[in-house]
PDB file of C-alpha atoms in Angstrom:
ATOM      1  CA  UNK A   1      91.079  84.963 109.482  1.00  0.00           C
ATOM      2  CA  UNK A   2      92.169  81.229 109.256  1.00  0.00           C
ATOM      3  CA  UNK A   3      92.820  79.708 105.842  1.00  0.00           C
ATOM      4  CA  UNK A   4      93.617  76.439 105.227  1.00  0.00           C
ATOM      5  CA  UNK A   5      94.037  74.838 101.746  1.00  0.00           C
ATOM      6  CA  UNK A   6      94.235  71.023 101.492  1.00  0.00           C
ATOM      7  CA  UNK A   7      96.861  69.737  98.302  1.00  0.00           C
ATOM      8  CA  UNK A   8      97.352  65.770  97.465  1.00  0.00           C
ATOM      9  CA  UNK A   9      94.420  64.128  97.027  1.00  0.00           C
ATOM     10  CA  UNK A  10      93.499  61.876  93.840  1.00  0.00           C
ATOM     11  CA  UNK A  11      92.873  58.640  92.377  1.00  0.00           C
ATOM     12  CA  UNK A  12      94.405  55.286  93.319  1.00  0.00           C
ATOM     13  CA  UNK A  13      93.911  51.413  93.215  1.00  0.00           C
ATOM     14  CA  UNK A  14      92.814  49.771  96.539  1.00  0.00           C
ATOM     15  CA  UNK A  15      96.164  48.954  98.385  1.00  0.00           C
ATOM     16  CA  UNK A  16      97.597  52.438  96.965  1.00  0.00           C
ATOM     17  CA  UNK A  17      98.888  55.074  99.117  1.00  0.00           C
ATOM     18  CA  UNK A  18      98.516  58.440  98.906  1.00  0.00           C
ATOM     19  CA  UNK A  19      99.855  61.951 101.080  1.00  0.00           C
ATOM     20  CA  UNK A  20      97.497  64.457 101.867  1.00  0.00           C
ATOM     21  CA  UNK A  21      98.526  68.237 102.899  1.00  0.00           C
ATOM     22  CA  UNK A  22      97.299  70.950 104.854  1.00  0.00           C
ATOM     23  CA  UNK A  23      98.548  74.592 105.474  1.00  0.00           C
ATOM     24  CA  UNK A  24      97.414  76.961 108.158  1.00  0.00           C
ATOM     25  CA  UNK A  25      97.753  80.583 107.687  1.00  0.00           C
ATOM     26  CA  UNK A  26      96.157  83.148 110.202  1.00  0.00           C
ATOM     27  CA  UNK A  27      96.119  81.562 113.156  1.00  0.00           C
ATOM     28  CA  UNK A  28      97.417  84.438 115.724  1.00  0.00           C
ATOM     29  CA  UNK A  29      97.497  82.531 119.136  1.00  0.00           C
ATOM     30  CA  UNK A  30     100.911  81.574 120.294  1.00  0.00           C
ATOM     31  CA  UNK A  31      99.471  77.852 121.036  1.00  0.00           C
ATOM     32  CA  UNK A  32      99.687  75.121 118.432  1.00  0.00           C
ATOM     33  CA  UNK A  33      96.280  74.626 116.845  1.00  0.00           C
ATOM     34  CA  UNK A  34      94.511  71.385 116.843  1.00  0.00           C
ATOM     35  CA  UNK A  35      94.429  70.201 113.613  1.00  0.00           C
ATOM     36  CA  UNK A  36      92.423  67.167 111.936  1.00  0.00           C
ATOM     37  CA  UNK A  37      91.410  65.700 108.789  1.00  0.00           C
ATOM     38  CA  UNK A  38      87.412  64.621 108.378  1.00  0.00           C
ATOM     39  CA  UNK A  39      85.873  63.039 105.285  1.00  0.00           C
ATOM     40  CA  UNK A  40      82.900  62.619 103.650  1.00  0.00           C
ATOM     41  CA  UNK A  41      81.477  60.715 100.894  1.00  0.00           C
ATOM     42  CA  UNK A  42      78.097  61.239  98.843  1.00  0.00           C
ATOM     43  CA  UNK A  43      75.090  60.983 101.058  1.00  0.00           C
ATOM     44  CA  UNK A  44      77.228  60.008 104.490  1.00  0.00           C
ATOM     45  CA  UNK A  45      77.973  62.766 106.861  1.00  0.00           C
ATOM     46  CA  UNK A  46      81.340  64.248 107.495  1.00  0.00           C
ATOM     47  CA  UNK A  47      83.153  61.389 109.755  1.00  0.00           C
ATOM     48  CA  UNK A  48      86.549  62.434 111.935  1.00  0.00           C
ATOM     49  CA  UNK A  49      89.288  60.888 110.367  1.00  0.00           C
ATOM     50  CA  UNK A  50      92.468  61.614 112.438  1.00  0.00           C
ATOM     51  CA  UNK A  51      93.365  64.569 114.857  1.00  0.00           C
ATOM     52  CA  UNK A  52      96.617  65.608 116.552  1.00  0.00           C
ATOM     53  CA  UNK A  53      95.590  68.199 119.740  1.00  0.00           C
ATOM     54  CA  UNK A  54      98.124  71.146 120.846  1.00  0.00           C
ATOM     55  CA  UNK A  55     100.212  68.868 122.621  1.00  0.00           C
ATOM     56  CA  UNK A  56     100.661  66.914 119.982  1.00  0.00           C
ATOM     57  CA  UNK A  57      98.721  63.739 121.144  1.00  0.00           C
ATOM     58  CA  UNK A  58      96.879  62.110 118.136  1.00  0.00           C
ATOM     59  CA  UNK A  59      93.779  59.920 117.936  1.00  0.00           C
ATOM     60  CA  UNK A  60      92.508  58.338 114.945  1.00  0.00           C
ATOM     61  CA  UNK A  61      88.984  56.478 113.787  1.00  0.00           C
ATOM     62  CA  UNK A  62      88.819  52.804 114.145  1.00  0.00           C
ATOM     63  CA  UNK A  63      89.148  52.296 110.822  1.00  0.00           C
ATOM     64  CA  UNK A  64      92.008  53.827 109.638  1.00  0.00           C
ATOM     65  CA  UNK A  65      93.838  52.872 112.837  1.00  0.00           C
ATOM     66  CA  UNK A  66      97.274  51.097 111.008  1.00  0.00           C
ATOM     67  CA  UNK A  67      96.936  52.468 107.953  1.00  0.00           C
ATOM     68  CA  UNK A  68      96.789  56.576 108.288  1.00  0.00           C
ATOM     69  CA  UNK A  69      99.214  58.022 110.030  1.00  0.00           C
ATOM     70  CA  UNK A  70      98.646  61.651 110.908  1.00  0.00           C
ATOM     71  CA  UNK A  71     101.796  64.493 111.368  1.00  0.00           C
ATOM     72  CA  UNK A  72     102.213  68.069 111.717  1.00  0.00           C
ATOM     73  CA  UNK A  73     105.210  70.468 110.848  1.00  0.00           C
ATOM     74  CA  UNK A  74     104.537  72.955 113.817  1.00  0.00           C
ATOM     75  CA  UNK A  75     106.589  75.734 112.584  1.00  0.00           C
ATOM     76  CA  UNK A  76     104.751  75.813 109.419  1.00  0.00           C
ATOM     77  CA  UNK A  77     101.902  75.413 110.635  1.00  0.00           C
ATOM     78  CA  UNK A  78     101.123  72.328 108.240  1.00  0.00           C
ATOM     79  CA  UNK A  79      99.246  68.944 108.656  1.00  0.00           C
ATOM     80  CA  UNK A  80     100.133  65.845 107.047  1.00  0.00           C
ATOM     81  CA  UNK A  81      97.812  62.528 106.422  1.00  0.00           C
ATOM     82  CA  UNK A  82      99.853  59.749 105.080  1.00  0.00           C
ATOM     83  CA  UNK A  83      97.159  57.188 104.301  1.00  0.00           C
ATOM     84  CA  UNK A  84      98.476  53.713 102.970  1.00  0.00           C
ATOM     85  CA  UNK A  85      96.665  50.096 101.935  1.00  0.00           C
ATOM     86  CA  UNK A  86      93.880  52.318 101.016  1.00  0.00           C
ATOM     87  CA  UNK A  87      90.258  50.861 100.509  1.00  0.00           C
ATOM     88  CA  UNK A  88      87.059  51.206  98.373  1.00  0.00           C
ATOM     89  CA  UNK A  89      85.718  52.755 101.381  1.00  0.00           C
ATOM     90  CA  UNK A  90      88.198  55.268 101.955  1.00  0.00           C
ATOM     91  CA  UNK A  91      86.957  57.220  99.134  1.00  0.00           C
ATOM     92  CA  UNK A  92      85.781  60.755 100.137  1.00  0.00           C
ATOM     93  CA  UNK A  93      86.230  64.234  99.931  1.00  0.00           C
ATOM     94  CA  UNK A  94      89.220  64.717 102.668  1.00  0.00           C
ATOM     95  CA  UNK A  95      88.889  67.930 104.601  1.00  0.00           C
ATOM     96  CA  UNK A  96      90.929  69.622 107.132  1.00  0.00           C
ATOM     97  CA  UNK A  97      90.119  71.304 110.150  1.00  0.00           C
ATOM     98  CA  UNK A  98      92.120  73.492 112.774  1.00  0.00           C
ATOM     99  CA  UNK A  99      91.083  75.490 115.738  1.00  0.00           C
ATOM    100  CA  UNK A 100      92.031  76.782 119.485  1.00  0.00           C
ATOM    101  CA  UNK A 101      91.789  74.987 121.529  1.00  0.00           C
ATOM    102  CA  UNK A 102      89.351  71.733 120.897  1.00  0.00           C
ATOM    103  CA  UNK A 103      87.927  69.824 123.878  1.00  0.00           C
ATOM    104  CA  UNK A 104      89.395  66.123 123.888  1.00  0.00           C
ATOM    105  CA  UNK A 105      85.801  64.561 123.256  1.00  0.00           C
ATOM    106  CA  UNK A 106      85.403  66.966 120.111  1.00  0.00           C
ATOM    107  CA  UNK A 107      88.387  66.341 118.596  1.00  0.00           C
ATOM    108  CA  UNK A 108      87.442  63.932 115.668  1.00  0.00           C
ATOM    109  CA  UNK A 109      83.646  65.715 115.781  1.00  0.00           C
ATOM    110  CA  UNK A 110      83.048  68.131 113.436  1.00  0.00           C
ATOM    111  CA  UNK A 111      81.269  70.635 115.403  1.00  0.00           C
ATOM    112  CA  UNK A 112      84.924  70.810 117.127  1.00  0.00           C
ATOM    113  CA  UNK A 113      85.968  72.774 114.741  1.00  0.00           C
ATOM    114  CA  UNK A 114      85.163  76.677 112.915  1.00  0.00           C
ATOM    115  CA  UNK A 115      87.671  76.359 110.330  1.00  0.00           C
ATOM    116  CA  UNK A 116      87.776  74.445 107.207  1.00  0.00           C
ATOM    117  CA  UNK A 117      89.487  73.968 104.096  1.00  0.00           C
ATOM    118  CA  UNK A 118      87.903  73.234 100.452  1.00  0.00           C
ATOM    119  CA  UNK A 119      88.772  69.439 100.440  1.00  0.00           C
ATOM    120  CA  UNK A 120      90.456  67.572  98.276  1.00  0.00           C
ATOM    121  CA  UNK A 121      89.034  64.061  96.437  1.00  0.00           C
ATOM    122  CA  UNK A 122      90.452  60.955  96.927  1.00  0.00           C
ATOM    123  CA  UNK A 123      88.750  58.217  94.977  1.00  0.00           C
ATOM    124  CA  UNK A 124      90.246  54.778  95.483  1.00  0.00           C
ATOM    125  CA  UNK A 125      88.897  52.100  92.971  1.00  0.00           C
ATOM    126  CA  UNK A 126      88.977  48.075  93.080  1.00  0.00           C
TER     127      UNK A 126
END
C-alpha cells in the first residue's frame, strides 16, 4: 500500500516562500513513480500544480510557471515543491500524488493519480 505524507506547509506574506515535502513509502515497482503536487482551495476543485514523470521530465501549471520549482530525491523516494513570490491566490490545501506509470496528458489531472496524501495548508495573506 502507498503512503505518502506531505510536511511544510503554513502561513506566509504574499512574496514569501515556502518548501513543501513529500515521502513515498510502498511503492514496490522498480520504476520511479510519477509524482505531483495538486491544490485546492474552498469551493474550487483540485487543480494540478506541478508533476515530474518517471523520467524525470517536469511540467508545471501556467501559473506557477517561474515561481515553483518542482524536485525529487529518487532514492528516497521524496518530492519537493519549492514555491517562491507566493500570491493571495496560491493559498490552498497542497496535496501530493504518486503513481505507475501516468499517461503524459494525465499528469497534472487528478484522475491521473490513485494515491494521495492528507495535504498540508498553505495560506498566503496580503
Amino acid at each position: 500500500r502507498v503512503e505518502l505524507v506531505e510536511s511544510g506547509g503554513g502561513s506566509v506574506q504574499s512574496g514569501g516562500s515556502l518548501r513543501l515535502s513529500c515521502a513515498a513509502t510502498g511503492i514496490t515497482s522498480s520504476d520511479y513513480p510519477c509524482m505531483a503536487w495538486f491544490r485546492q482551495a474552498p469551493g474550487k476543485e483540485r487543480e494540478g500544480v506541478a508533476a515530474i514523470d518517471s523520467d524525470g521530465n517536469i511540467y508545471y501549471e501556467d501559473s506557477v510557471k517561474g515561481r515553483f520549482i518542482i524536485s525529487r530525491d529518487t532514492a528516497k523516494n521524496k518530492v519537493y515543491l519549492q514555491m517562491n513570490s507566493l500570491k493571495v491566490e496560491d493559498t490552498a490545501m497542497y496535496y501530493c500524488a504518486a503513481d505507475i506509470p501516468v499517461p503524459e496528458e494525465w499528469l497534472l489531472l487528478a484522475p491521473g493519480y490513485d494515491n494521495w496524501g492528507q495535504g498540508t495548508q498553505v495560506t498566503v495573506s496580503s
